[in-house]
Amino acid sequence: MGNILFVLGLALIIGLPKTVLFFTRRPKLKGTAAFTGGVVLILLRWPLVGFLVELYGIFILFGDFFATMGSFAGNIPVIGPYLQMALNRASQASGGQRNAELPV
């Protein structure tokens, strides 16, 4: 249920039209389908498979945020450089796009 509340919180923060626009953009449809399918699988009592499908959907939907998170995490003392390195690698694996096309 936390994932459903996450989507509702996102809608409250950036607004319903921008949330719908974000989840229905053509490059994000595969991630939206995976995320929704994962929620349905969890509700149908397939929690492990549903969680893995949701994780894939979240990676597709929010993968372009990893570069931004990496630059912010790099300022954390001691563990910052390691976090930044891991998030930059994840961002490159997801296509390496910046947040220029995000509706926020």
CSV table of N, CA and C in Angstrom, one decimal:
chain,number,residue,atom,x,y,z
A,1,MET,N,0.8,-1.2,0.0
A,1,MET,CA,0.0,0.0,0.0
A,1,MET,C,0.9,1.3,0.0
A,2,GLY,N,2.1,1.1,0.4
A,2,GLY,CA,3.0,2.3,0.4
A,2,GLY,C,3.2,2.8,-1.0
A,3,ASN,N,3.2,1.9,-2.0
A,3,ASN,CA,3.4,2.4,-3.4
A,3,ASN,C,2.3,3.2,-3.9
A,4,ILE,N,1.1,2.8,-3.5
A,4,ILE,CA,-0.1,3.6,-3.9
A,4,ILE,C,-0.1,4.9,-3.2
A,5,LEU,N,0.3,5.0,-2.0
A,5,LEU,CA,0.4,6.3,-1.3
A,5,LEU,C,1.6,7.1,-1.9
A,6,PHE,N,2.6,6.5,-2.4
A,6,PHE,CA,3.7,7.2,-3.0
A,6,PHE,C,3.2,7.9,-4.2
A,7,VAL,N,2.4,7.2,-5.1
A,7,VAL,CA,1.8,7.9,-6.3
A,7,VAL,C,0.9,9.0,-5.9
A,8,LEU,N,0.1,8.8,-4.8
A,8,LEU,CA,-0.9,9.8,-4.4
A,8,LEU,C,-0.1,11.0,-3.9
A,9,GLY,N,1.0,10.8,-3.1
A,9,GLY,CA,1.8,11.9,-2.6
A,9,GLY,C,2.5,12.6,-3.8
A,10,LEU,N,2.9,11.9,-4.8
A,10,LEU,CA,3.5,12.6,-6.0
A,10,LEU,C,2.5,13.5,-6.6
A,11,ALA,N,1.2,13.0,-6.7
A,11,ALA,CA,0.2,13.8,-7.3
A,11,ALA,C,-0.1,15.1,-6.5
A,12,LEU,N,0.0,14.9,-5.2
A,12,LEU,CA,-0.3,16.1,-4.3
A,12,LEU,C,0.9,17.1,-4.4
A,13,ILE,N,2.1,16.6,-4.6
A,13,ILE,CA,3.2,17.5,-4.7
A,13,ILE,C,3.3,18.3,-6.0
A,14,ILE,N,3.2,17.5,-7.1
A,14,ILE,CA,3.4,18.2,-8.4
A,14,ILE,C,2.1,18.4,-9.2
A,15,GLY,N,1.0,18.0,-8.6
A,15,GLY,CA,-0.3,18.2,-9.2
A,15,GLY,C,-0.7,17.0,-10.1
A,16,LEU,N,-2.0,16.8,-10.2
A,16,LEU,CA,-2.6,15.7,-10.9
A,16,LEU,C,-2.3,15.7,-12.4
A,17,PRO,N,-2.4,16.8,-13.1
A,17,PRO,CA,-2.1,16.8,-14.5
A,17,PRO,C,-0.6,16.5,-14.8
A,18,LYS,N,0.3,17.0,-14.1
A,18,LYS,CA,1.7,16.7,-14.3
A,18,LYS,C,2.0,15.2,-13.9
A,19,THR,N,1.4,14.7,-12.9
A,19,THR,CA,1.6,13.3,-12.6
A,19,THR,C,1.0,12.4,-13.7
A,20,VAL,N,-0.1,12.7,-14.2
A,20,VAL,CA,-0.7,11.9,-15.3
A,20,VAL,C,0.2,12.0,-16.5
A,21,LEU,N,0.7,13.2,-16.8
A,21,LEU,CA,1.6,13.4,-18.0
A,21,LEU,C,2.9,12.6,-17.8
A,22,PHE,N,3.4,12.6,-16.6
A,22,PHE,CA,4.7,11.8,-16.3
A,22,PHE,C,4.5,10.4,-16.6
A,23,PHE,N,3.4,9.8,-16.0
A,23,PHE,CA,3.2,8.3,-16.1
A,23,PHE,C,2.7,7.9,-17.5
A,24,THR,N,2.2,8.8,-18.3
A,24,THR,CA,1.6,8.4,-19.6
A,24,THR,C,2.5,8.8,-20.8
A,25,ARG,N,3.7,9.4,-20.6
A,25,ARG,CA,4.6,9.7,-21.7
A,25,ARG,C,5.0,8.4,-22.3
A,26,ARG,N,5.2,8.4,-23.6
A,26,ARG,CA,5.5,7.2,-24.4
A,26,ARG,C,6.8,6.5,-23.9
A,27,PRO,N,7.9,7.2,-23.6
A,27,PRO,CA,9.0,6.4,-23.1
A,27,PRO,C,8.8,5.8,-21.7
A,28,LYS,N,7.8,6.3,-21.0
A,28,LYS,CA,7.6,5.8,-19.6
A,28,LYS,C,6.5,4.8,-19.5
A,29,LEU,N,5.8,4.4,-20.6
A,29,LEU,CA,4.7,3.5,-20.6
A,29,LEU,C,5.1,2.1,-20.1
A,30,LYS,N,6.3,1.6,-20.5
A,30,LYS,CA,6.7,0.3,-20.1
A,30,LYS,C,6.9,0.3,-18.6
A,31,GLY,N,7.5,1.4,-18.0
A,31,GLY,CA,7.7,1.4,-16.6
A,31,GLY,C,6.4,1.6,-15.8
A,32,THR,N,5.4,2.3,-16.4
A,32,THR,CA,4.1,2.5,-15.8
A,32,THR,C,3.4,1.1,-15.7
A,33,ALA,N,3.5,0.4,-16.8
A,33,ALA,CA,2.8,-0.9,-16.9
A,33,ALA,C,3.5,-1.9,-15.9
A,34,ALA,N,4.8,-1.9,-15.8
A,34,ALA,CA,5.5,-2.8,-14.9
A,34,ALA,C,5.1,-2.4,-13.4
A,35,PHE,N,5.1,-1.1,-13.1
A,35,PHE,CA,4.8,-0.7,-11.8
A,35,PHE,C,3.4,-1.1,-11.4
A,36,THR,N,2.4,-0.8,-12.3
A,36,THR,CA,1.0,-1.1,-12.0
A,36,THR,C,0.9,-2.7,-11.9
A,37,GLY,N,1.5,-3.4,-12.8
A,37,GLY,CA,1.5,-4.8,-12.8
A,37,GLY,C,2.0,-5.4,-11.5
A,38,GLY,N,3.1,-4.8,-11.0
A,38,GLY,CA,3.7,-5.2,-9.7
A,38,GLY,C,2.7,-5.0,-8.5
A,39,VAL,N,2.0,-3.9,-8.5
A,39,VAL,CA,1.0,-3.6,-7.5
A,39,VAL,C,-0.1,-4.6,-7.5
A,40,VAL,N,-0.5,-4.9,-8.8
A,40,VAL,CA,-1.6,-5.9,-8.9
A,40,VAL,C,-1.1,-7.3,-8.4
A,41,LEU,N,0.1,-7.7,-8.8
A,41,LEU,CA,0.6,-9.0,-8.3
A,41,LEU,C,0.7,-9.0,-6.8
A,42,ILE,N,1.1,-7.9,-6.2
A,42,ILE,CA,1.2,-7.9,-4.7
A,42,ILE,C,-0.2,-8.1,-4.1
A,43,LEU,N,-1.2,-7.4,-4.7
A,43,LEU,CA,-2.6,-7.5,-4.2
A,43,LEU,C,-3.1,-8.9,-4.5
A,44,LEU,N,-2.6,-9.6,-5.5
A,44,LEU,CA,-3.0,-11.0,-5.8
A,44,LEU,C,-2.2,-12.1,-5.0
A,45,ARG,N,-1.5,-11.6,-4.0
A,45,ARG,CA,-0.7,-12.5,-3.1
A,45,ARG,C,0.5,-13.1,-3.8
A,46,TRP,N,1.2,-12.4,-4.7
A,46,TRP,CA,2.4,-12.8,-5.2
A,46,TRP,C,3.4,-11.7,-4.9
A,47,PRO,N,3.8,-11.6,-3.6
A,47,PRO,CA,4.6,-10.5,-3.1
A,47,PRO,C,6.0,-10.4,-3.7
A,48,LEU,N,6.7,-11.5,-3.8
A,48,LEU,CA,8.1,-11.4,-4.2
A,48,LEU,C,8.1,-11.1,-5.7
A,49,VAL,N,7.3,-11.8,-6.5
A,49,VAL,CA,7.3,-11.5,-8.0
A,49,VAL,C,6.8,-10.0,-8.2
A,50,GLY,N,5.8,-9.6,-7.5
A,50,GLY,CA,5.2,-8.3,-7.6
A,50,GLY,C,6.3,-7.2,-7.2
A,51,PHE,N,7.0,-7.5,-6.2
A,51,PHE,CA,8.0,-6.5,-5.8
A,51,PHE,C,9.1,-6.4,-6.8
A,52,LEU,N,9.5,-7.5,-7.4
A,52,LEU,CA,10.6,-7.5,-8.5
A,52,LEU,C,10.1,-6.7,-9.7
A,53,VAL,N,8.8,-7.0,-10.1
A,53,VAL,CA,8.2,-6.3,-11.2
A,53,VAL,C,8.1,-4.8,-10.9
A,54,GLU,N,7.7,-4.4,-9.7
A,54,GLU,CA,7.6,-3.0,-9.3
A,54,GLU,C,9.0,-2.4,-9.3
A,55,LEU,N,10.0,-3.1,-8.8
A,55,LEU,CA,11.3,-2.5,-8.8
A,55,LEU,C,11.8,-2.2,-10.2
A,56,TYR,N,11.5,-3.1,-11.2
A,56,TYR,CA,11.9,-2.8,-12.6
A,56,TYR,C,11.1,-1.6,-13.1
A,57,GLY,N,9.8,-1.5,-12.8
A,57,GLY,CA,9.1,-0.3,-13.2
A,57,GLY,C,9.6,1.0,-12.6
A,58,ILE,N,9.9,0.9,-11.3
A,58,ILE,CA,10.5,2.1,-10.7
A,58,ILE,C,11.8,2.5,-11.3
A,59,PHE,N,12.6,1.5,-11.7
A,59,PHE,CA,13.9,1.8,-12.3
A,59,PHE,C,13.7,2.5,-13.7
A,60,ILE,N,12.7,2.0,-14.4
A,60,ILE,CA,12.4,2.6,-15.7
A,60,ILE,C,11.8,4.0,-15.6
A,61,LEU,N,10.9,4.1,-14.6
A,61,LEU,CA,10.2,5.4,-14.5
A,61,LEU,C,11.2,6.5,-13.9
A,62,PHE,N,11.9,6.2,-12.9
A,62,PHE,CA,12.7,7.2,-12.2
A,62,PHE,C,14.2,7.0,-12.4
A,63,GLY,N,14.6,6.3,-13.4
A,63,GLY,CA,16.1,6.1,-13.6
A,63,GLY,C,16.8,7.3,-14.0
A,64,ASP,N,16.1,8.3,-14.6
A,64,ASP,CA,16.8,9.5,-15.0
A,64,ASP,C,17.0,10.5,-13.8
A,65,PHE,N,16.4,10.1,-12.7
A,65,PHE,CA,16.7,10.9,-11.5
A,65,PHE,C,18.0,10.5,-10.8
A,66,PHE,N,18.6,9.4,-11.2
A,66,PHE,CA,19.8,8.9,-10.5
A,66,PHE,C,20.9,9.9,-10.6
A,67,ALA,N,21.1,10.5,-11.7
A,67,ALA,CA,22.2,11.5,-11.9
A,67,ALA,C,22.0,12.7,-10.9
A,68,THR,N,20.8,13.2,-10.8
A,68,THR,CA,20.6,14.3,-9.9
A,68,THR,C,20.8,13.8,-8.4
A,69,MET,N,20.3,12.6,-8.1
A,69,MET,CA,20.6,12.1,-6.7
A,69,MET,C,22.0,11.9,-6.5
A,70,GLY,N,22.8,11.5,-7.5
A,70,GLY,CA,24.2,11.2,-7.4
A,70,GLY,C,25.0,12.5,-7.1
A,71,SER,N,24.6,13.6,-7.8
A,71,SER,CA,25.3,14.9,-7.5
A,71,SER,C,25.0,15.4,-6.1
A,72,PHE,N,23.7,15.2,-5.6
A,72,PHE,CA,23.4,15.6,-4.3
A,72,PHE,C,24.1,14.7,-3.2
A,73,ALA,N,24.1,13.4,-3.5
A,73,ALA,CA,24.7,12.5,-2.5
A,73,ALA,C,26.2,12.6,-2.4
A,74,GLY,N,26.8,13.2,-3.4
A,74,GLY,CA,28.2,13.3,-3.4
A,74,GLY,C,28.7,14.3,-2.3
A,75,ASN,N,27.8,15.1,-1.8
A,75,ASN,CA,28.1,16.1,-0.7
A,75,ASN,C,28.0,15.5,0.7
A,76,ILE,N,27.6,14.3,0.8
A,76,ILE,CA,27.5,13.7,2.1
A,76,ILE,C,28.8,13.3,2.6
A,77,PRO,N,29.2,13.6,3.8
A,77,PRO,CA,30.6,13.3,4.3
A,77,PRO,C,30.8,11.8,4.4
A,78,VAL,N,32.0,11.3,4.1
A,78,VAL,CA,32.5,10.0,4.2
A,78,VAL,C,31.9,9.0,3.1
A,79,ILE,N,30.6,8.9,3.1
A,79,ILE,CA,30.0,7.9,2.1
A,79,ILE,C,29.6,8.6,0.8
A,80,GLY,N,29.6,9.9,0.7
A,80,GLY,CA,29.1,10.6,-0.4
A,80,GLY,C,29.8,10.2,-1.7
A,81,PRO,N,31.1,10.1,-1.8
A,81,PRO,CA,31.7,9.7,-3.1
A,81,PRO,C,31.3,8.3,-3.6
A,82,TYR,N,31.1,7.4,-2.6
A,82,TYR,CA,30.7,6.1,-3.0
A,82,TYR,C,29.3,6.0,-3.5
A,83,LEU,N,28.4,6.8,-2.8
A,83,LEU,CA,27.0,6.8,-3.3
A,83,LEU,C,26.9,7.5,-4.6
A,84,GLN,N,27.7,8.5,-4.8
A,84,GLN,CA,27.7,9.2,-6.1
A,84,GLN,C,28.1,8.3,-7.2
A,85,MET,N,29.2,7.6,-7.0
A,85,MET,CA,29.7,6.6,-8.0
A,85,MET,C,28.7,5.6,-8.3
A,86,ALA,N,28.0,5.0,-7.3
A,86,ALA,CA,27.0,4.0,-7.6
A,86,ALA,C,25.8,4.5,-8.4
A,87,LEU,N,25.3,5.7,-8.0
A,87,LEU,CA,24.2,6.3,-8.6
A,87,LEU,C,24.5,6.7,-10.0
A,88,ASN,N,25.7,7.2,-10.3
A,88,ASN,CA,26.1,7.6,-11.6
A,88,ASN,C,26.1,6.4,-12.5
A,89,ARG,N,26.6,5.2,-12.0
A,89,ARG,CA,26.6,4.0,-12.8
A,89,ARG,C,25.2,3.6,-13.1
A,90,ALA,N,24.3,3.6,-12.2
A,90,ALA,CA,22.9,3.3,-12.4
A,90,ALA,C,22.3,4.2,-13.4
A,91,SER,N,22.6,5.5,-13.4
A,91,SER,CA,22.1,6.4,-14.4
A,91,SER,C,22.6,6.1,-15.8
A,92,GLN,N,23.8,5.7,-15.9
A,92,GLN,CA,24.4,5.4,-17.2
A,92,GLN,C,23.7,4.1,-17.7
A,93,ALA,N,23.4,3.2,-16.9
A,93,ALA,CA,22.8,1.9,-17.3
A,93,ALA,C,21.3,2.2,-17.8
A,94,SER,N,20.7,3.2,-17.2
A,94,SER,CA,19.3,3.5,-17.6
A,94,SER,C,19.2,4.4,-18.8
A,95,GLY,N,20.3,4.8,-19.4
A,95,GLY,CA,20.3,5.6,-20.6
A,95,GLY,C,21.0,6.9,-20.4
A,96,GLY,N,21.3,7.3,-19.2
A,96,GLY,CA,22.1,8.5,-18.9
A,96,GLY,C,21.5,9.8,-19.2
A,97,GLN,N,20.1,9.9,-19.3
A,97,GLN,CA,19.5,11.2,-19.7
A,97,GLN,C,19.4,12.0,-18.4
A,98,ARG,N,19.4,13.3,-18.7
A,98,ARG,CA,19.3,14.3,-17.6
A,98,ARG,C,17.8,14.6,-17.5
A,99,ASN,N,17.5,15.4,-16.5
A,99,ASN,CA,16.1,15.7,-16.2
A,99,ASN,C,15.5,16.8,-17.1
A,100,ALA,N,16.0,17.0,-18.3
A,100,ALA,CA,15.5,18.1,-19.1
A,100,ALA,C,14.1,17.9,-19.6
A,101,GLU,N,13.6,16.7,-19.7
A,101,GLU,CA,12.3,16.4,-20.3
A,101,GLU,C,11.3,16.1,-19.2
A,102,LEU,N,11.6,16.2,-17.9
A,102,LEU,CA,10.7,15.9,-16.9
A,102,LEU,C,9.6,17.0,-16.7
A,103,PRO,N,8.4,16.6,-16.3
A,103,PRO,CA,7.4,17.6,-16.2
A,103,PRO,C,7.4,18.5,-14.9
A,104,VAL,N,8.3,18.2,-14.1
A,104,VAL,CA,8.4,18.9,-12.8
A,104,VAL,C,9.1,20.2,-12.9
